[in-house]
Tab-separated table of C-alpha atoms in Angstrom:
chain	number	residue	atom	x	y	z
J	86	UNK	CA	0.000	0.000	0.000
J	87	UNK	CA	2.861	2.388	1.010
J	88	UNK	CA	4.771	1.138	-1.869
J	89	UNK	CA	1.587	2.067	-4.445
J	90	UNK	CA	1.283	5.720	-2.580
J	91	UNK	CA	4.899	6.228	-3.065
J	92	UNK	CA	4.909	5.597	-6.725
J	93	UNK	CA	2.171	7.502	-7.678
J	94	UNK	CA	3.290	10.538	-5.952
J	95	UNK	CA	6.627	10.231	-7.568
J	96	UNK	CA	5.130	9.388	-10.780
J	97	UNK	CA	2.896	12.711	-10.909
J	98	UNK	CA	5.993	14.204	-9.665
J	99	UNK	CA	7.975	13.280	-12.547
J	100	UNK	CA	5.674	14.074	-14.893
J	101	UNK	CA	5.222	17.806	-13.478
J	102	UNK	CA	8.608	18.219	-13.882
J	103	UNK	CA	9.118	16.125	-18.036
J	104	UNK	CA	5.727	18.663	-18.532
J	105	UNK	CA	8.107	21.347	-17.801
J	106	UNK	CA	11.200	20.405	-19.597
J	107	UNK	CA	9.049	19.900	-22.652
J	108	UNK	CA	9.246	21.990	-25.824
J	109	UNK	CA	6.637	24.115	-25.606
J	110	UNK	CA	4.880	23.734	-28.725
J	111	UNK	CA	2.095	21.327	-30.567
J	112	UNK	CA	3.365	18.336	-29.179
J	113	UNK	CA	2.820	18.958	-25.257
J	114	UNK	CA	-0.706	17.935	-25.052
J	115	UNK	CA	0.152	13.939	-26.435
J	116	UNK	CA	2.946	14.238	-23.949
J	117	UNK	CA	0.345	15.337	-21.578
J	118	UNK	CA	-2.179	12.619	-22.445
J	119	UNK	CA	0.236	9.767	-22.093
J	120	UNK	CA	1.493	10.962	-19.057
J	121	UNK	CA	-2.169	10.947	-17.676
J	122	UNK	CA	-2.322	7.455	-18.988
J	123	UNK	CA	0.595	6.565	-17.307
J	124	UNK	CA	-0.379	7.708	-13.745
J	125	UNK	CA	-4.027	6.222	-14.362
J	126	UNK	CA	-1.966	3.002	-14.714
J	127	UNK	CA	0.308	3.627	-11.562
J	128	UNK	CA	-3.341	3.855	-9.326
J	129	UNK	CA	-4.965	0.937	-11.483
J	130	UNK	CA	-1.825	-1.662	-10.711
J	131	UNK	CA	-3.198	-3.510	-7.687
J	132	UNK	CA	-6.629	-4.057	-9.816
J	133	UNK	CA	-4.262	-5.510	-12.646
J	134	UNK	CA	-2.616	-7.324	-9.792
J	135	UNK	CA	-5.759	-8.336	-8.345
J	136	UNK	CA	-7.047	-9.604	-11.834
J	137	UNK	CA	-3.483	-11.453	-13.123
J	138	UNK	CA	-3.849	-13.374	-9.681
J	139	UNK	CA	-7.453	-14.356	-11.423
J	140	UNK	CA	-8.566	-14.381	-8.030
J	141	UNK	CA	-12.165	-15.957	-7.412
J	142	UNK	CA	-14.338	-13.015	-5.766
J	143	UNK	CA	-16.363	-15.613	-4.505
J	144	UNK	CA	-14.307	-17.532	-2.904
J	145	UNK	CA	-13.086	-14.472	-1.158
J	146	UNK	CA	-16.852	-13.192	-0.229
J	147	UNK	CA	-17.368	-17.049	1.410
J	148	UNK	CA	-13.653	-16.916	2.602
J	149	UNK	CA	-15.244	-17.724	6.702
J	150	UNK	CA	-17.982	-19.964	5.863
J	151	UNK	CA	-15.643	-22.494	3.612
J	152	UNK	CA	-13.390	-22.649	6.676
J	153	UNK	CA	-16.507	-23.620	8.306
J	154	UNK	CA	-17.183	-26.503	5.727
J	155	UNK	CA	-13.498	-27.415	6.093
J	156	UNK	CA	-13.673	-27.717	9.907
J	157	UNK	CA	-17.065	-29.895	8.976
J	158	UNK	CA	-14.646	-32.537	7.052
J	159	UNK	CA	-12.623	-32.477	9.714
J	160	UNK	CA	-15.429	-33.614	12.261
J	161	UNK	CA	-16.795	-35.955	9.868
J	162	UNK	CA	-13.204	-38.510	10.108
J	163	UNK	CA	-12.752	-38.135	14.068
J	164	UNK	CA	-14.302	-40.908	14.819
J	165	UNK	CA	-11.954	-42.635	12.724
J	166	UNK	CA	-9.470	-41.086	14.252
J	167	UNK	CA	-9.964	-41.821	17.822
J	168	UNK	CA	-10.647	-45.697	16.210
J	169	UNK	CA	-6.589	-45.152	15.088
J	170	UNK	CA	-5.536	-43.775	17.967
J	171	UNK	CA	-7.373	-46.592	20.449
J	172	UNK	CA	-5.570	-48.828	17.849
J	173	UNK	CA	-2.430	-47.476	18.646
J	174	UNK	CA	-2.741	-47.537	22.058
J	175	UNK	CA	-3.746	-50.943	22.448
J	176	UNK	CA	-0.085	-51.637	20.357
J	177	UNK	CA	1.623	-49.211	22.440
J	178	UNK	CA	0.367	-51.440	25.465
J	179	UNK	CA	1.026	-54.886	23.808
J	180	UNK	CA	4.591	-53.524	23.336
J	181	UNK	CA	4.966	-52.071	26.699
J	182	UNK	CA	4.544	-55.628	27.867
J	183	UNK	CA	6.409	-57.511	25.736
J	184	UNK	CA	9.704	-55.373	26.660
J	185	UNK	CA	8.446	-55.513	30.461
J	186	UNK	CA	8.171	-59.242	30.102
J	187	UNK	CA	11.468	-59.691	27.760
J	188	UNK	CA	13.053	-57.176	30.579
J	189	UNK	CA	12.168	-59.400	33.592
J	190	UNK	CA	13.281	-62.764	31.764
J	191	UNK	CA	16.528	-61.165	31.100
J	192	UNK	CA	16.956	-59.929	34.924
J	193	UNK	CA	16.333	-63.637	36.265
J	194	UNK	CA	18.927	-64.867	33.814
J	195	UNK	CA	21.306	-62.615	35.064
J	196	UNK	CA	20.527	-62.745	38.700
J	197	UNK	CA	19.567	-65.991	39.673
J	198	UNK	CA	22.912	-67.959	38.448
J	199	UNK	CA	24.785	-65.229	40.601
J	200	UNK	CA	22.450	-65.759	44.231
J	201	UNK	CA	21.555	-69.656	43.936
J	202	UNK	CA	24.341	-71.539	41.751
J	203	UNK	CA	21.539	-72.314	39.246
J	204	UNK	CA	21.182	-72.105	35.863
J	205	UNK	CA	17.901	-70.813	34.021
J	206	UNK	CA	16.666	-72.281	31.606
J	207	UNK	CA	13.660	-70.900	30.335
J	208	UNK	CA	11.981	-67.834	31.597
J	209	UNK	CA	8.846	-66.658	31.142
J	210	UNK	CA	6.721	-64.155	32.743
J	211	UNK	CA	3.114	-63.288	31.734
J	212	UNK	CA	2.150	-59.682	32.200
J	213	UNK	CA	-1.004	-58.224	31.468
J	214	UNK	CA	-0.962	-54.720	30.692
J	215	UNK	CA	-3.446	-53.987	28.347
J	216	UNK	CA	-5.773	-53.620	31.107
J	217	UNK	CA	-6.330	-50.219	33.251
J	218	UNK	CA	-4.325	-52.132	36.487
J	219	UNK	CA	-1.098	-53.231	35.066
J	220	UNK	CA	0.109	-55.911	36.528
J	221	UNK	CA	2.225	-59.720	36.123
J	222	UNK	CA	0.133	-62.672	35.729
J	223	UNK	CA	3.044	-65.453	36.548
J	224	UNK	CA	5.959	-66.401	36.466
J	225	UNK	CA	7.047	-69.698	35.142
J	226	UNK	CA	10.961	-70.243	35.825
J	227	UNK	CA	12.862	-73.166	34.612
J	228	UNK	CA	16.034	-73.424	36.385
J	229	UNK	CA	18.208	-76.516	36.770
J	230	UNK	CA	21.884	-77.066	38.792
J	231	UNK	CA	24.990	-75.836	37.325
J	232	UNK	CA	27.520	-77.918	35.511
J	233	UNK	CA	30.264	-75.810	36.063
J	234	UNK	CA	29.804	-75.717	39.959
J	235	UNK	CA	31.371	-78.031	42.650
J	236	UNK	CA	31.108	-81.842	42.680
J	237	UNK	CA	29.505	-82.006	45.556
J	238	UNK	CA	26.450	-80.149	43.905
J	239	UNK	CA	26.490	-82.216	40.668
J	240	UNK	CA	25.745	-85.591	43.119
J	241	UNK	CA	22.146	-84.313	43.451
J	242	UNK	CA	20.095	-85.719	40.737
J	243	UNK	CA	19.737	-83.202	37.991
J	244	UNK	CA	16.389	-84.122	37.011
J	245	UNK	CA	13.800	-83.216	39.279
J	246	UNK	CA	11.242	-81.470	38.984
J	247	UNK	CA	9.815	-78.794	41.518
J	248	UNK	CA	6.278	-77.138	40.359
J	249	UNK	CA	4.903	-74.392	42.396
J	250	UNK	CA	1.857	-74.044	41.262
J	251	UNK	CA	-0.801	-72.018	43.392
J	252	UNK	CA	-3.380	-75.109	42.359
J	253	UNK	CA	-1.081	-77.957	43.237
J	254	UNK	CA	-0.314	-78.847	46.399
J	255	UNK	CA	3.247	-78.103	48.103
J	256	UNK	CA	3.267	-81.893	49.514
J	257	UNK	CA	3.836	-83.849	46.141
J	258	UNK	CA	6.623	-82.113	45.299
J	259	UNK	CA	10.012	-83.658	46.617
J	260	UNK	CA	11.613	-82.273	49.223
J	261	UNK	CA	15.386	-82.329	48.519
J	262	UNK	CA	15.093	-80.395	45.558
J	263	UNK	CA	12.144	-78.154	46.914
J	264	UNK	CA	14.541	-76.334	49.249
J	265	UNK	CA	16.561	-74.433	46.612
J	266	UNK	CA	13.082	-73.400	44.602
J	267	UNK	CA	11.357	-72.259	47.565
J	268	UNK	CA	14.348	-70.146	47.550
J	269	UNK	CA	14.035	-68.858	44.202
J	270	UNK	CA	10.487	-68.706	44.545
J	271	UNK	CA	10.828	-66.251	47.546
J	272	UNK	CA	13.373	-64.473	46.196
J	273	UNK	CA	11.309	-63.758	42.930
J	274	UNK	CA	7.843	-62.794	45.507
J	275	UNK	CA	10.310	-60.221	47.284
J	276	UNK	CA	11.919	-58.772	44.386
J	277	UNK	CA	8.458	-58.620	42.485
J	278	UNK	CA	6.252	-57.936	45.488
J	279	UNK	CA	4.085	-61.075	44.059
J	280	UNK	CA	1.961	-63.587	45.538
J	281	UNK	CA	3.414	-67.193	45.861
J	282	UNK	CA	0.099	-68.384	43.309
J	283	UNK	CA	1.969	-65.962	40.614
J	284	UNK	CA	5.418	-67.534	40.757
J	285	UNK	CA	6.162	-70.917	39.053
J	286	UNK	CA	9.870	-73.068	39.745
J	287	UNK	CA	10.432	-75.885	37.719
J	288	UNK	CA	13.693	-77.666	38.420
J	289	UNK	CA	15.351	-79.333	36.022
W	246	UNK	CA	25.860	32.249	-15.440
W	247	UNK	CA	25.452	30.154	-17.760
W	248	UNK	CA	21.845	32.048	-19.271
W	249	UNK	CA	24.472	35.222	-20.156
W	250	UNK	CA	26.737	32.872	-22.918
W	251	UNK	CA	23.775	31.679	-24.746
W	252	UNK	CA	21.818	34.821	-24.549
W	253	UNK	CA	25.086	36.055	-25.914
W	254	UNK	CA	25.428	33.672	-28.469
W	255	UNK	CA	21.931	34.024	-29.664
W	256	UNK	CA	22.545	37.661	-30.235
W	257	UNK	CA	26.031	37.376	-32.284
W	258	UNK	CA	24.888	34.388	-34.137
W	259	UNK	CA	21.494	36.534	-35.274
W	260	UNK	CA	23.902	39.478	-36.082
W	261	UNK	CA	26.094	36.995	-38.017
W	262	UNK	CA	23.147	35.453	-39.742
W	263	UNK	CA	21.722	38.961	-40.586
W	264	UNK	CA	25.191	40.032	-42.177
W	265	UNK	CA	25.443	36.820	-44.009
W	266	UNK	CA	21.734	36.593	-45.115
W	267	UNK	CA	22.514	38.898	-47.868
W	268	UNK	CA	24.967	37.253	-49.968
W	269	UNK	CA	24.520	33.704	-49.131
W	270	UNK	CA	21.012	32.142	-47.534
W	271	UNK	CA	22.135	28.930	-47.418
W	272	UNK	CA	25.046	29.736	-44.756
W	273	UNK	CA	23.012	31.806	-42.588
W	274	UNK	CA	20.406	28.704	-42.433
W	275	UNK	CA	23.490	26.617	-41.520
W	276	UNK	CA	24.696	28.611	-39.054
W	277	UNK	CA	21.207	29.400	-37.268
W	278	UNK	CA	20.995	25.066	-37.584
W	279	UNK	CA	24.451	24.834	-35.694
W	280	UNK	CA	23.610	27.511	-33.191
W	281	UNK	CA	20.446	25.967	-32.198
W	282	UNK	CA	22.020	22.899	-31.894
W	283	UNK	CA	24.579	24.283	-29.764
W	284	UNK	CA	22.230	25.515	-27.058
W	285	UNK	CA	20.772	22.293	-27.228
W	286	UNK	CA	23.943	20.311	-26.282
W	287	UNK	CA	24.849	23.050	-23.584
W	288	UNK	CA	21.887	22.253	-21.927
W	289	UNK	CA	21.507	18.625	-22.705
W	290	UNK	CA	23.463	18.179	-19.829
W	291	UNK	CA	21.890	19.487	-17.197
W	292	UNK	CA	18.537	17.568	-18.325
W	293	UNK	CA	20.464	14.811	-17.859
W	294	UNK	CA	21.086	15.544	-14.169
W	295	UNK	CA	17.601	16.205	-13.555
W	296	UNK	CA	16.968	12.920	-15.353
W	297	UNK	CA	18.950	10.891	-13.282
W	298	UNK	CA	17.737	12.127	-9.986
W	299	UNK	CA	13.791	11.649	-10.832
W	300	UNK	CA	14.957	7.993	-12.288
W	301	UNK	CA	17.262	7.009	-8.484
W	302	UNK	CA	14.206	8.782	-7.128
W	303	UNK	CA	11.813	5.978	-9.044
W	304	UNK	CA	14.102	3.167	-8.298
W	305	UNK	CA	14.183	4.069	-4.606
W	306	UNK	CA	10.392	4.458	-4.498
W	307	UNK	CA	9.891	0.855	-6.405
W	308	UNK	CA	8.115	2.512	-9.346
W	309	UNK	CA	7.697	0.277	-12.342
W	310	UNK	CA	10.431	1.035	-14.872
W	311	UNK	CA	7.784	0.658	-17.703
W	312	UNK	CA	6.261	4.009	-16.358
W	313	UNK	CA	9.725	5.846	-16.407
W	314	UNK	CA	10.775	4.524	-19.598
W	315	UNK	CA	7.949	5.267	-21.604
W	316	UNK	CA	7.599	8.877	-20.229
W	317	UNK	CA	11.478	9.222	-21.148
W	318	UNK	CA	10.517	8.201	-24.555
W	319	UNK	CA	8.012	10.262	-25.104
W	320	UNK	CA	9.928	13.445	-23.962
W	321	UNK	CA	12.962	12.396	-26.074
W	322	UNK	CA	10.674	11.862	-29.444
W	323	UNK	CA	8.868	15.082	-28.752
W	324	UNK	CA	12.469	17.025	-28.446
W	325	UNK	CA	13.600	15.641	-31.485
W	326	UNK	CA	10.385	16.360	-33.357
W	327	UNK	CA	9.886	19.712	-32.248
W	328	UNK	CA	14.154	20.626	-33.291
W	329	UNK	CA	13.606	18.938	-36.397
W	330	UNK	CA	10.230	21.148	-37.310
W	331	UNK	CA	11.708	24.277	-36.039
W	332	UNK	CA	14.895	23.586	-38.109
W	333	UNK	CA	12.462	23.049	-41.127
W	334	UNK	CA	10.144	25.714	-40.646
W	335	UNK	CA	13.368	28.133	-40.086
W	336	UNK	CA	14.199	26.701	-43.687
W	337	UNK	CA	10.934	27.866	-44.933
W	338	UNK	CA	9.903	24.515	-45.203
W	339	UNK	CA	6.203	24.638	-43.113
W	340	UNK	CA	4.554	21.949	-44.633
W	341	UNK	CA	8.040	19.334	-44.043
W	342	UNK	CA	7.573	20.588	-40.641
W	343	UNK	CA	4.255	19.614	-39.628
W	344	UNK	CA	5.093	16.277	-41.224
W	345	UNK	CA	7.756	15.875	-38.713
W	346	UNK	CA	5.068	17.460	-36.216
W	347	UNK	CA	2.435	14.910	-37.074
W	348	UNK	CA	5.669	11.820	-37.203
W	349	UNK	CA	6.142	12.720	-33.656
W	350	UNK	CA	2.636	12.631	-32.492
W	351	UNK	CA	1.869	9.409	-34.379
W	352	UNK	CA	4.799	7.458	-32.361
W	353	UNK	CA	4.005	9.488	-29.075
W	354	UNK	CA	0.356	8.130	-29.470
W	355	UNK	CA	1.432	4.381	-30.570
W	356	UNK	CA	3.735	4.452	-27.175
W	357	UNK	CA	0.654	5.354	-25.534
W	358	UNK	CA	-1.483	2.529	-27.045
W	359	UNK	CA	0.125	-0.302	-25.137
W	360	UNK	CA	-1.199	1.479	-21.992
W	361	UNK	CA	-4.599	2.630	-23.599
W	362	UNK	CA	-5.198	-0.980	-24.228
W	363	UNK	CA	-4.344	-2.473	-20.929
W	364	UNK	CA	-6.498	-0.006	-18.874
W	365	UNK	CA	-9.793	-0.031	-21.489
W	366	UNK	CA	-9.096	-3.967	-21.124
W	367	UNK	CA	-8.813	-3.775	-16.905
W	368	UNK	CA	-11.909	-1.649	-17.067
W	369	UNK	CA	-13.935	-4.214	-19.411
W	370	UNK	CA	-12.933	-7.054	-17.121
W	371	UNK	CA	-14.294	-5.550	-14.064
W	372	UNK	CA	-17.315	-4.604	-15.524
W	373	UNK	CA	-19.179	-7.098	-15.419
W	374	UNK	CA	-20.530	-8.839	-18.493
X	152	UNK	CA	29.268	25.969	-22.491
X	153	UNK	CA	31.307	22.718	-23.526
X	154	UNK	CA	30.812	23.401	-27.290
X	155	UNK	CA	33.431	25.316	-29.001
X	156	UNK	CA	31.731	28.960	-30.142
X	157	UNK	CA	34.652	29.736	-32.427
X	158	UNK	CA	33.031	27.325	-35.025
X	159	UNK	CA	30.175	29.882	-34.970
X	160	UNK	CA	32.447	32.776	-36.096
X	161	UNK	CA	33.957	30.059	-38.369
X	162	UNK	CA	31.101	29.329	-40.141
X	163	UNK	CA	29.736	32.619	-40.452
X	164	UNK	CA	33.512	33.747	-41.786
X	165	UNK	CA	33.362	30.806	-44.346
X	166	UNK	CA	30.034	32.541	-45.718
X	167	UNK	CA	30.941	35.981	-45.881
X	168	UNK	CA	34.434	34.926	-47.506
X	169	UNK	CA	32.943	32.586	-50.217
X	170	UNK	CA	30.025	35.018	-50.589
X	171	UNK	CA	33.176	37.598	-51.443
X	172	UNK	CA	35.104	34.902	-53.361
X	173	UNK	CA	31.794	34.174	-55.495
X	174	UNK	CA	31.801	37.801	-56.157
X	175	UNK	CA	35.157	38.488	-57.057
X	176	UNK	CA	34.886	35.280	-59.247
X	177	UNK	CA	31.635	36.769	-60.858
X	178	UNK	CA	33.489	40.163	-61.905
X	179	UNK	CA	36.199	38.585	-63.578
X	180	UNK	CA	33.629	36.295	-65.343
X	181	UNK	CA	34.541	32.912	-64.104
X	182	UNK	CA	30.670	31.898	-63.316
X	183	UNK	CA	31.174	28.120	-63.430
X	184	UNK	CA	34.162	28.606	-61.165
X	185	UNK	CA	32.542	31.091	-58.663
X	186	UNK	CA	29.705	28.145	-58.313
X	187	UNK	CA	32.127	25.444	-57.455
X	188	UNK	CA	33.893	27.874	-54.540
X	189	UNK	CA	30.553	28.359	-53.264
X	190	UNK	CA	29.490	24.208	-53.041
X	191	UNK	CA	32.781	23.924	-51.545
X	192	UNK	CA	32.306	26.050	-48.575
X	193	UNK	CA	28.905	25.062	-48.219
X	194	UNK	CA	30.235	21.385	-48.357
X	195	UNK	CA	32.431	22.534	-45.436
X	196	UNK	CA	30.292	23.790	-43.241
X	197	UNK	CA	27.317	21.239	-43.739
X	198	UNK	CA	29.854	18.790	-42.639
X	199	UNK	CA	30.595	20.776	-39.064
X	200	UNK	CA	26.556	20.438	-39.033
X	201	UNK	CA	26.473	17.329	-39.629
X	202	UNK	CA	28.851	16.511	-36.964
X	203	UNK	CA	26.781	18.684	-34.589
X	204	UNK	CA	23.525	17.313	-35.470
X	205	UNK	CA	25.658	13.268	-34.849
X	206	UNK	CA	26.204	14.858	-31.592
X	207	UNK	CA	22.626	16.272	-30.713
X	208	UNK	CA	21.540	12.989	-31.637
X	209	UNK	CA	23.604	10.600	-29.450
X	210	UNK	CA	23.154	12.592	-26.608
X	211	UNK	CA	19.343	13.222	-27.185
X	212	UNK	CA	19.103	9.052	-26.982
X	213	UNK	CA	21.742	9.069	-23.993
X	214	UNK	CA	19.316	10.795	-22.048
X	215	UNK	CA	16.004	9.790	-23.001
X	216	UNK	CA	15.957	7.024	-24.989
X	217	UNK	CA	18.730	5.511	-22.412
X	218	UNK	CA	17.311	1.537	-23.030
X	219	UNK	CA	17.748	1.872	-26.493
């Protein structure tokens, strides 16, 4: 807008001042004319501007209600939308557990070997997390004696198999090998802050 | 003072012309030719000055360059048209000079058309149909 | 003024001189030769116009017509 002002008053400036340097004779008022013509151009350029842009006066008179109509669209898919986003949360959860799961296997791997002179075998822990109270199902540990260890350990039978199981009762099981997964089993109810029922020792 | 020389100049070269009028029209037509010329070029460049500042003037103040051209044109064409008719008419030559008149106004005017047609076709376009 | 003014006087000298050449020429009957004095020194000073006028020219386009 400045910009426009600026030229025309410098254009009608100009001209005053060609008017003046011109020859005064026959020829002045064409120079005059086209002078006039030029100006008229200088405060018609944002109309050209407006019409080279071949801008839609319509679309400019409606410019608030089609934002309206856009916002409409935009209503119309949120449904789907929350559909994708309960989708995504429902992965987010599966994954949560499966790294909380993968997480815990890996820590009794590590830890029991180092506290018991066992070995794991298998771990595997059943979390449920995709409900509103997140929390571990069981806990169903393998373990069996090490190889490596002392001679004196290798004498008990290797094969023997100790199931807690929260169903079952304690008295089947055998005793000499129960000993060692009671203590595993305890250790995994303190570390976890779990129930006896939750936590499963098989020994191998 | 730069008004005094060609004042002064005017006068000798009209005394000059008057003294040589008699034996020989031809030279005094030549010489009046050169003198007006003369002027011309003296003051040539001081239009230029003033042309210069209006054109940094435009460029500083964005205006379109089309505009300042085409008003440049114009005032050069109707300098040379008028010289060339006065020269002429000096020669006794009226009807070569309003040729020259007319040449000038012709190509002033056909300058002018490329505007003429872009506002007449601005204006038709708005209207509506 | 950047234009010399001498080639005023100069041209103004070349017509009174051949004017008084052409004269001369006439008296002692030499017609045909009196005519060819006078297209000479017109020839002269047509060509100092003509220079002027090259002049005039290329400065009337430096200035206005400067895109050209």
């Amino acid at each position: 807008m400045g910009d426009w002002l600026k030229q025309i008053i410098l254009l009608v400036l100009i001209a005053t001042f060609l008017d003046m340097l011109l020859p005064s004779n026959a020829m002045e008022k064409y120079v005059k004319l086209v002078m006039g013509l030029l100006i008229l151009m200088a405060i018609l350029s944002p109309i050209f501007k407006l019409l080279s842009e071949n801008l839609d006066l319509t679309e400019l008179a409606f410019f608030d209600g089609s934002k309206a109509v856009v916002a409409a669209t935009e209503m119309k898919s949120l449904a789907d939308i929350n559909e994708q986003t309960s989708q995504l949360k429902k992965k987010q959860d599966q994954m949560i557990q499966q790294k909380t799961e993968q997480s815990m296997e890996m820590w009794m791997k590590k830890n029991i070997p180092d506290r018991f002179a066992m070995e794991v075998v298998s771990a595997d822990v059943v979390a449920q997390f995709t409900t509103e109270n997140p929390h571990i199902e069981k806990i169903h540990l393998v373990v069996k004696e090490k190889t490596t260890g002392s001679s004196a350990k290798q004498q008990i039978n290797p094969v023997q198999e100790v199931s807690i199981l929260p169903s079952n009762e304690p008295t089947h099981k055998e005793p000499t090998s129960n000993e060692t997964g009671q203590k595993i089993q305890n250790f995994i109810q303190q570390t976890w802050n779990l129930t006896a029922e939750q936590v499963e020792v098989q020994l191998e | 003072m730069e008004i005094l020389q060609v004042v002064g100049l005017g006068l000798i070269t009209t005394i000059l012309i008057l003294v040589v009028k008699e034996q020989k029209p031809i030279f005094a037509f030549l010489l009046a030719t050169f003198v007006g010329i003369t002027i011309f070029l003296s003051l040539a460049g001081k239009i230029a000055d003033v042309i210069r500042i209006l054109e940094n003037l435009a460029t500083q103040a964005h205006v379109n360059n089309l505009f300042l051209e085409t008003i440049l044109k114009i005032i050069g064409i109707a300098y040379i048209a008028e010289f060339g008719a006065q020269v002429t008419r000096d020669a006794g030559q009226g009807s070569i000079a309003s040729k020259i008149e007319l040449a000038g106004k012709v190509l002033i005017m056909v300058m002018a058309i490329p505007i003429i047609t872009v506002i007449i076709e601005t204006i038709v376009s708005i209207l509506p149909a | 003024m950047p234009y010399n003014i001498d080639a005023v006087f100069q041209i103004a000298g070349i017509g009174i001189i051949v004017a008084m050449i052409h004269t001369i020429l006439k008296q002692m009957g030499k017609e045909d030769f009196a005519h060819w004095v006078t297209l000479f020194g017109f020839g002269v000073v047509l060509f100092m116009v003509a220079m002027l006028i090259q002049d005039l020219f290329t400065t009337i386009k430096n200035v206005f017509l400067f895109r050209m």
